[in-house]
XYZ file of C-alpha atoms in Angstrom:
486
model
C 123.354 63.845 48.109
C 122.695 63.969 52.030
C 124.650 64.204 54.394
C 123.586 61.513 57.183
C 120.740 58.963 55.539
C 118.792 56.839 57.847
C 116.492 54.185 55.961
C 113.783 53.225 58.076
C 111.739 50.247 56.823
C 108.861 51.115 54.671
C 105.761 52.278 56.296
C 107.255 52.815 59.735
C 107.737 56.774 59.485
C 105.567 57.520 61.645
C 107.040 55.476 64.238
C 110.025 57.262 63.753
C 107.981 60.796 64.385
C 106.260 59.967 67.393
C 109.834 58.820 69.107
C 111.113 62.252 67.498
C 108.154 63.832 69.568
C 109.105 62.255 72.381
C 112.446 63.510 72.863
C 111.932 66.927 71.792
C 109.097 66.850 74.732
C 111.658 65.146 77.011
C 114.170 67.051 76.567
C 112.982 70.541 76.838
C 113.418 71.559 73.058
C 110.119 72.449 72.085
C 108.806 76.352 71.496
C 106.665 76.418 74.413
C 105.477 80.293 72.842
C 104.095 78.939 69.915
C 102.782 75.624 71.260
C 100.712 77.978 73.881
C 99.671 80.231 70.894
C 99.182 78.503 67.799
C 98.209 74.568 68.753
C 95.756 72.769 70.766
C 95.843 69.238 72.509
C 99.222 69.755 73.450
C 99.053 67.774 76.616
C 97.365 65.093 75.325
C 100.040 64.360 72.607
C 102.507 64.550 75.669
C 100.383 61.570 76.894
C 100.815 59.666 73.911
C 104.131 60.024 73.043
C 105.349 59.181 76.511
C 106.027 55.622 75.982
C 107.582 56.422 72.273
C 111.009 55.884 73.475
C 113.835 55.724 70.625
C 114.165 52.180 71.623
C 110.077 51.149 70.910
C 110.892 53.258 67.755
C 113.815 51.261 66.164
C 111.990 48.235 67.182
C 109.397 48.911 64.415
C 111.673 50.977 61.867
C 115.212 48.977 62.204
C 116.953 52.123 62.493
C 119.288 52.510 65.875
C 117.914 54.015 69.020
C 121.049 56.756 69.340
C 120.725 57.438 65.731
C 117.193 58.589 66.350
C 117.717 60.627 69.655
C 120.722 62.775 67.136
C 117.698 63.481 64.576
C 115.281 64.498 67.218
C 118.409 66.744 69.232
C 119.410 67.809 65.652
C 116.207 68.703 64.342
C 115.004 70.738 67.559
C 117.848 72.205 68.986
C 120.810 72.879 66.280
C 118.972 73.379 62.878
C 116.730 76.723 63.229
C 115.041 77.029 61.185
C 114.467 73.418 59.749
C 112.505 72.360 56.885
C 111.211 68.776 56.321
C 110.609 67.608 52.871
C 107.864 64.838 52.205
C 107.361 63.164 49.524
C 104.879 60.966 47.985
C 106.511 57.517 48.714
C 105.895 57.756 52.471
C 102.179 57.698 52.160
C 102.082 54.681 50.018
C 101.514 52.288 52.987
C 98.258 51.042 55.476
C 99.048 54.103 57.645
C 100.140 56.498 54.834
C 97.487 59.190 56.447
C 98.449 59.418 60.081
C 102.412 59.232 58.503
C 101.892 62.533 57.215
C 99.493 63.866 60.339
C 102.549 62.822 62.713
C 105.275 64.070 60.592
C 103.600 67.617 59.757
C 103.321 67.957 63.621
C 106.803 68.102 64.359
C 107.354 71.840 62.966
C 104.529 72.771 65.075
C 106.297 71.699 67.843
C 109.139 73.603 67.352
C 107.937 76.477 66.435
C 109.805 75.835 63.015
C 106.814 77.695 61.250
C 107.950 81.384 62.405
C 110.435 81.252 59.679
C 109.792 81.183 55.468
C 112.521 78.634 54.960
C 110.746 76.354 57.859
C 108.198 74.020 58.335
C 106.953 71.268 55.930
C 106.056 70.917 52.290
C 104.920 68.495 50.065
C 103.119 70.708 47.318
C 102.350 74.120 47.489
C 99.405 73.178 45.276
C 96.845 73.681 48.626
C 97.602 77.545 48.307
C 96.050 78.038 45.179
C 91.996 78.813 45.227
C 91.053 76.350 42.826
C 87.360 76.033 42.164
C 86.355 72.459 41.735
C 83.198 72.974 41.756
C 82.695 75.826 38.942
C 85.807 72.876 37.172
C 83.511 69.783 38.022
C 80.214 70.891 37.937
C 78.846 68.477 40.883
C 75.280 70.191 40.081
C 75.338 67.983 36.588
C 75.695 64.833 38.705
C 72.660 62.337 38.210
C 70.256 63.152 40.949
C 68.413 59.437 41.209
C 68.112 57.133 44.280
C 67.645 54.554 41.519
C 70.616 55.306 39.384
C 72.893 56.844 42.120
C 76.554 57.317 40.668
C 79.361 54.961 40.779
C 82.462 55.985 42.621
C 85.331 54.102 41.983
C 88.632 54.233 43.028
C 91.745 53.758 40.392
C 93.945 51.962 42.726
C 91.705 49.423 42.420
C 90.345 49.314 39.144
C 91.557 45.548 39.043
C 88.603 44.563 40.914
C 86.607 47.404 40.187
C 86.353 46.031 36.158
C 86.017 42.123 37.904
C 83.312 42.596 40.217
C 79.394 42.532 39.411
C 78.499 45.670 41.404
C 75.325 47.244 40.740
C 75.909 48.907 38.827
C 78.842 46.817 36.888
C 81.272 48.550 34.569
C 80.621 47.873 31.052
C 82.158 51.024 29.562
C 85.173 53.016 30.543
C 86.942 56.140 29.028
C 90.949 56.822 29.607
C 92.794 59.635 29.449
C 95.900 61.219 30.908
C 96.124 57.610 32.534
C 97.879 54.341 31.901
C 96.096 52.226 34.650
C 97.235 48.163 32.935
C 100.822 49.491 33.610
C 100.378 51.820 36.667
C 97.753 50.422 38.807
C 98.166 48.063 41.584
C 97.767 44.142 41.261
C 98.001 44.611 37.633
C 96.815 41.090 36.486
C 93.943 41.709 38.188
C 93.580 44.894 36.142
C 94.816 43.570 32.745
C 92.216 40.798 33.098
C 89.308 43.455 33.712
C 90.635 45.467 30.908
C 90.488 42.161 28.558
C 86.806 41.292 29.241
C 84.760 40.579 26.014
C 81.909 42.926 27.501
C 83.620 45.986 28.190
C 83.410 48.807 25.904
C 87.048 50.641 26.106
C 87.683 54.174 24.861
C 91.367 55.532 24.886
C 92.245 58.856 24.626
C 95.959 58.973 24.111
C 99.317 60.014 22.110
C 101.157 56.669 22.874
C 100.319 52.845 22.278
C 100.420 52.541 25.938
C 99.649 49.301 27.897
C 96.276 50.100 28.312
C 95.604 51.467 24.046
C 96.242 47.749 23.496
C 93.404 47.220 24.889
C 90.744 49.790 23.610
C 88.222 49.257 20.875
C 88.460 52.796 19.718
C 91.643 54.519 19.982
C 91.536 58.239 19.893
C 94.606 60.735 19.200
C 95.515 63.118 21.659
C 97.242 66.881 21.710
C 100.543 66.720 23.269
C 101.207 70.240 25.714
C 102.704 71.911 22.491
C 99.656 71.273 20.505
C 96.581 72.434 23.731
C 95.886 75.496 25.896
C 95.588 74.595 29.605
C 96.584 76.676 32.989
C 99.154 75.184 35.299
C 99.241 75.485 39.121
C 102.125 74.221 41.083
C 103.870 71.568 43.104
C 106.936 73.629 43.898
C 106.581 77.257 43.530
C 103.894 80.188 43.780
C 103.065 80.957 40.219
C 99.895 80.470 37.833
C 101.235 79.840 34.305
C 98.983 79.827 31.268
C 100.614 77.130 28.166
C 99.678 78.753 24.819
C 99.557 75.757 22.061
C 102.981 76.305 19.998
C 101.634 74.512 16.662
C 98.173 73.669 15.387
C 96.964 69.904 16.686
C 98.859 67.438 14.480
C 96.698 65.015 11.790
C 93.443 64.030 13.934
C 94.777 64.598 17.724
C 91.911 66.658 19.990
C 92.603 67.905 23.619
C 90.162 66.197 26.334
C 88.365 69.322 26.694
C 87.204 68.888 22.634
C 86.368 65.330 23.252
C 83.866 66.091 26.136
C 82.579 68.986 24.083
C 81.481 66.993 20.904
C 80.143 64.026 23.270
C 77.880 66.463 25.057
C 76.519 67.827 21.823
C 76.412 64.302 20.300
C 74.672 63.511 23.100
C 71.940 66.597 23.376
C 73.365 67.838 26.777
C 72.386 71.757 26.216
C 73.745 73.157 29.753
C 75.795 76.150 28.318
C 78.997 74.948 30.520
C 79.374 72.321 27.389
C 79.832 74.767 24.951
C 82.577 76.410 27.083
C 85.609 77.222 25.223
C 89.392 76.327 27.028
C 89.932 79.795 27.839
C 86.615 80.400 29.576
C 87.390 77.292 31.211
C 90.526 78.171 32.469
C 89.276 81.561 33.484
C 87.105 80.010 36.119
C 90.077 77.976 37.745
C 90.420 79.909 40.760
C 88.030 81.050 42.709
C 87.558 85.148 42.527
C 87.229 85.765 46.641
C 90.400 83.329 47.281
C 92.845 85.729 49.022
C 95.720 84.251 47.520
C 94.527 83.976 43.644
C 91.200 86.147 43.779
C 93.336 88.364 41.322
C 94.339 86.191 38.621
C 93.470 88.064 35.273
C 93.454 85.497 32.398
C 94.288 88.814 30.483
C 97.412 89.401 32.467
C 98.501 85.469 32.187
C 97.986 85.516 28.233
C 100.176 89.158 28.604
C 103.000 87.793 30.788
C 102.996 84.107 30.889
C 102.643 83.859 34.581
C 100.995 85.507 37.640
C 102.382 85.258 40.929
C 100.099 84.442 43.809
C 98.802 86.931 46.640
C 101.522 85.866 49.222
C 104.026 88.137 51.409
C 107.585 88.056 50.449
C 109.150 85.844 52.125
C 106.049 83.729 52.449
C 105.365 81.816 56.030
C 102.073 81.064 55.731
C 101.805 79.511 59.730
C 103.738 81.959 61.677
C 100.967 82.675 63.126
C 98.962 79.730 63.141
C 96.193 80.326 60.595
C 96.091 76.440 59.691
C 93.054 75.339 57.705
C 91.349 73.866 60.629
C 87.805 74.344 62.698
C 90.126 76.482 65.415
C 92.924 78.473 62.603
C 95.530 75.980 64.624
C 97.507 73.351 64.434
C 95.565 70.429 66.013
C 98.085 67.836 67.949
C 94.159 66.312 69.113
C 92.418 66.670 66.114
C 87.820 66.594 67.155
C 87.360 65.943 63.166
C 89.153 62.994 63.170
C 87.244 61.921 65.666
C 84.277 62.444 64.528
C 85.489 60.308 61.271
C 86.088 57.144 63.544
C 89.977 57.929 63.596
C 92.422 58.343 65.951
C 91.986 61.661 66.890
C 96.046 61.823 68.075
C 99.139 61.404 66.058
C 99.464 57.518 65.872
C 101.107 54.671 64.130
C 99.721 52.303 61.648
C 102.044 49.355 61.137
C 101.952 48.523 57.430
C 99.490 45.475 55.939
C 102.734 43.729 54.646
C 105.485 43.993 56.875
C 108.616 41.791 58.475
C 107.304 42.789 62.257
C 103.633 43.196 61.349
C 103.094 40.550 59.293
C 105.234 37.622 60.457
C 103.262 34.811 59.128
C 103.510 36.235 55.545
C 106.791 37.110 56.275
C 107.981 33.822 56.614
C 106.347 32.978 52.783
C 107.680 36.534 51.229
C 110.509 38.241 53.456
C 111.382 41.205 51.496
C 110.058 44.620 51.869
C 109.218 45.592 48.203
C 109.705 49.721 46.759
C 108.739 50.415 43.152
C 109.987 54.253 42.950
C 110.023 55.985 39.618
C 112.838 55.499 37.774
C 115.506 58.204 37.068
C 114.308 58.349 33.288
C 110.782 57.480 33.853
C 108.067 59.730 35.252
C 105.383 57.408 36.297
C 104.745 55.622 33.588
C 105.584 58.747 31.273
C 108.799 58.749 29.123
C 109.152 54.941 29.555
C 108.496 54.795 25.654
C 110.835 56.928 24.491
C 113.710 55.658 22.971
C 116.374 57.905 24.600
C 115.396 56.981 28.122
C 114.483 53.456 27.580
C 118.748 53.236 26.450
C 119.540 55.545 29.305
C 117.639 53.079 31.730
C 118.988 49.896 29.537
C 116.354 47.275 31.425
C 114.602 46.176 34.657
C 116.675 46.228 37.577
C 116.408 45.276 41.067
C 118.593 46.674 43.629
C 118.979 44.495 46.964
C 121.231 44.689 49.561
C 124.492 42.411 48.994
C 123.229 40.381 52.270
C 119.990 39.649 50.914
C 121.800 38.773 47.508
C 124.416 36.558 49.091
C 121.835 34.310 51.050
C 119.991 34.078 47.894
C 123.033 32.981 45.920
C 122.669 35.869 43.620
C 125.409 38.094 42.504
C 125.681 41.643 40.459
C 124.144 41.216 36.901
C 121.881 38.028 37.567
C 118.249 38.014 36.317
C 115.659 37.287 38.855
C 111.901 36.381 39.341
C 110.695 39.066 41.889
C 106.881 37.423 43.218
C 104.543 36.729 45.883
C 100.965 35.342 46.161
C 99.545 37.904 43.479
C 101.935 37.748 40.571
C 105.642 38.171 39.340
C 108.038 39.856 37.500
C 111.981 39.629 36.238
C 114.998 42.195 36.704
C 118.570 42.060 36.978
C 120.203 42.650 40.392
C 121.950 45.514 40.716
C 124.212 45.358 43.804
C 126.279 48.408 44.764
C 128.999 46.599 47.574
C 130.442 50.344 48.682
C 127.466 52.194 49.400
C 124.165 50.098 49.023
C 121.710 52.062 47.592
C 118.812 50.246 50.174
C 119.015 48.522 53.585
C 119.032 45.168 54.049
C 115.464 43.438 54.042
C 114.506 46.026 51.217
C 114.582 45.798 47.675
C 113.630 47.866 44.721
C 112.822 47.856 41.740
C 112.949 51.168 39.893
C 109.727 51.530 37.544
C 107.506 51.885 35.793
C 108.334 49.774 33.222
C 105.273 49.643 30.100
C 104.716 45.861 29.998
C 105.070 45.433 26.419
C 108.632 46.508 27.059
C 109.883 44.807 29.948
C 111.016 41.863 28.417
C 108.686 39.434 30.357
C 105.471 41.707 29.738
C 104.941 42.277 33.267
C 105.986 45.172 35.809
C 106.656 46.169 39.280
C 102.785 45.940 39.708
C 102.101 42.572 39.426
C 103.494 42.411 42.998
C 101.438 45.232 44.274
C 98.107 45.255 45.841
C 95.179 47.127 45.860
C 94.915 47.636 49.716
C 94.504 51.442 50.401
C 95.515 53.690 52.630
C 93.789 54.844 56.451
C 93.100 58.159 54.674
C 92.510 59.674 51.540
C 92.084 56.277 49.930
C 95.644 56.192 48.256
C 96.982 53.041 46.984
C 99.841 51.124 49.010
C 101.823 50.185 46.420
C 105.039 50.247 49.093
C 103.406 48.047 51.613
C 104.508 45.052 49.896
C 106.366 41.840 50.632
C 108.027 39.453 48.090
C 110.680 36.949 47.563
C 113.182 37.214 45.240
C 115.198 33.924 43.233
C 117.250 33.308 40.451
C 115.262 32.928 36.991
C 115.412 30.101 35.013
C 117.093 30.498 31.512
């Protein structure tokens, strides 16, 4: 749909920002007003991005040095106001974190903020109050040096369920989650999931990947059948779902579930006997300036409830960013003080071409597994409609890579590296090629029991995470690709 797409290789973006930085600085196109106002460190990030030249820049991305000069011009000088869309996929890599810190710089920069239509957005979900704690109840957490909970992280569940930590797994509980088909390194996790000691309880309205593995299955409410209150990715409104028709046969929302194992199991704090209204009615905290107001009255009235913001809404025109100083932080002391780089940086990824060259030379691909077109996540991928509209696995590749593979349009291929593999059909688009060359992907997520080979994107993937945030890196990835045998 764009007009002018440049493809950098995965996990370089913020390469591509710090160059971006550079000649906005260079060139005199930065909003020296709101820089003096609204942001500190300022001439510190000049000192880093000195030596960012376009040309160290396309080194590590692939892109072309004049190509990325015309973004940085274009972005600071001809589009005013300018508004950069992220996405999830960018932070799936080793330096997904300081990606996002160097790209959400650049508006500051600018001075892009001053207007509603400018800036940066990935969810609006931060401007909703939400109270996790009155939702999660941290208070209820075992208090024991001897028995000290168990954090573990789903993006690597695979080892998580293989491991003998103290203490080990031997029971787990899933719901709203498909992790055999959607987490990383997934025979890792299908192998945890299939020990003889673990005790596996499913909550779900599908046979997914991961029911096949539970020894008690529970039914679940779909949205029609469950009261709940949504917040947002995209817009500013609190929404309330009112259940359309009565559960169906056995099927019980989480919240019920947790309810009758509390009882069951003689917890007597009165949160447990909450009902799903008086649960949602403590969703957002009451002195939150932007959702303080929410009635639960006025959302079981009208549906929605529209959040305290202006009209247009530019929530940083005047600074006011949620940091220690209310600014926009180009050196950032909390960083610091976490052992990171307190400046807008680059990470190279774990698994790349430049990066990794030994590894490379064993698996030269960069590997993407976006969401399908019919999918959502793993979500849909059952349903018969979308399973014809998507027809079966593909794998798009460049028709360079293809041709020095001896592959054409249509051929079915083993997609692996040193932690698994999988099998698609190429999909080559000649005209306009749908990904760069060195790149291929394979739109997912396929269920495994309906893949044809029973295996998925994932078994490809690893469970590496991110420099921040401990996300999973499930596009930091190298494979090979060949034809499969009949």
């Amino acid at each position: 749909k764009s007009d002018w797409h440049l493809a950098p290789l995965p996990g370089t973006d913020a390469a591509l920002a710090l160059a971006m930085m550079h000649v906005l600085i260079r060139d005199g196109l930065c909003d020296e007003d709101y820089i003096a106002r609204y942001t500190t460190g300022y001439s510190t990030l000049k000192h880093r991005v000195a030596d960012w030249t376009p040309a160290r820049a396309a080194a590590e991305t692939g892109l072309d040095p004049e190509d990325i000069e015309r973004l940085a011009r274009e972005y600071g000088q001809e589009g005013r106001p300018a508004a950069i869309r992220v996405n999830y996929g960018l932070n799936r890599c080793a330096g997904g974190g300081a990606a996002m810190r160097a790209i959400a710089c650049l508006p500051a920069l600018t001075g892009h903020w001053r207007w509603a239509c400018g800036g940066i957005l990935l969810s609006t979900s931060g401007t909703y109050g939400s109270d996790s704690q009155a939702l999660e109840r941290p208070d209820l957490y075992p208090d024991s040096p001897q028995f000290p909970p168990r954090h573990v992280n789903m993006s690597a569940i695979g080892d998580a369920l293989l491991d003998e930590q103290s203490p080990p797994i031997r029971a787990i509980m899933v719901y709203n989650a498909n992790p055999v088909a959607v987490a990383p390194d997934s025979n890792k996790v299908r192998a945890g999931f299939a020990r003889d000691d673990l005790f596996t309880v499913v909550h779900e309205l599908f046979q997914t990947d991961t029911a096949d593995y539970a020894d008690i299955l529970l039914p679940a409410t779909s949205q029609l059948e469950q009261w709940d209150i949504h917040k947002s990715y995209g817009h500013l409104n609190v929404m309330v779902n009112e259940p359309a028709i009565a559960p169906l046969g056995e099927a019980r929302p989480n919240t019920w579930v947790f309810r009758e194992l509390a009882r069951r199991l003689g917890f007597s704090d009165p949160c447990f006997a909450d009902t799903d209204e008086q649960i949602g009615a403590q969703a957002f905290r009451k002195d939150h300036p932007c959702s303080g107001h929410i009635d639960l009255a006025t959302l079981r009235s009208e549906g929605w409830q529209r959040l305290n913001v202006p009209r247009p809404h530019a929530p940083f025109a005047e600074g006011g960013f949620p940091t220690p100083s209310g600014k926009c932080e180009f050196y950032s002391d909390t960083l610091a003080r976490q052992g990171l780089d307190p400046l807008p940086c680059y990470i190279p990824p774990r698994e790349g071409p430049r990066s990794n060259p030994a590894r490379a030379k064993h698996f030269p691909l960069a590997f993407l597994s976006p969401p399908s077109r019919h999918f959502l996540n793993s979500s849909f991928a059952n349903l018969p409609r979308f399973l014809q509209a998507e027809g079966r696995p593909w794998l798009d590749m460049h028709p360079a890579d293809a041709t020095a593979r001896g592959l054409k349009d249509g051929d079915r291929v083993r997609i692996f590296n040193n932690r698994g593999a999988f099998h698609a059909w190429v999909r080559l688009d000649t005209q306009t090629p749908g990904v760069r060359a060195g790149v291929v992907s394979a739109p997912s997520i396929w269920w495994q029991k309906l893949s044809g080979d029973g295996c998925n994107a994932n078994a490809v993937t690893s469970q590496a995470l991110t420099d921040m945030g401990g996300g999973a890196t499930f596009y930091d990835c190298l494979v090979e690709v060949a034809a499969a045998p009949h």
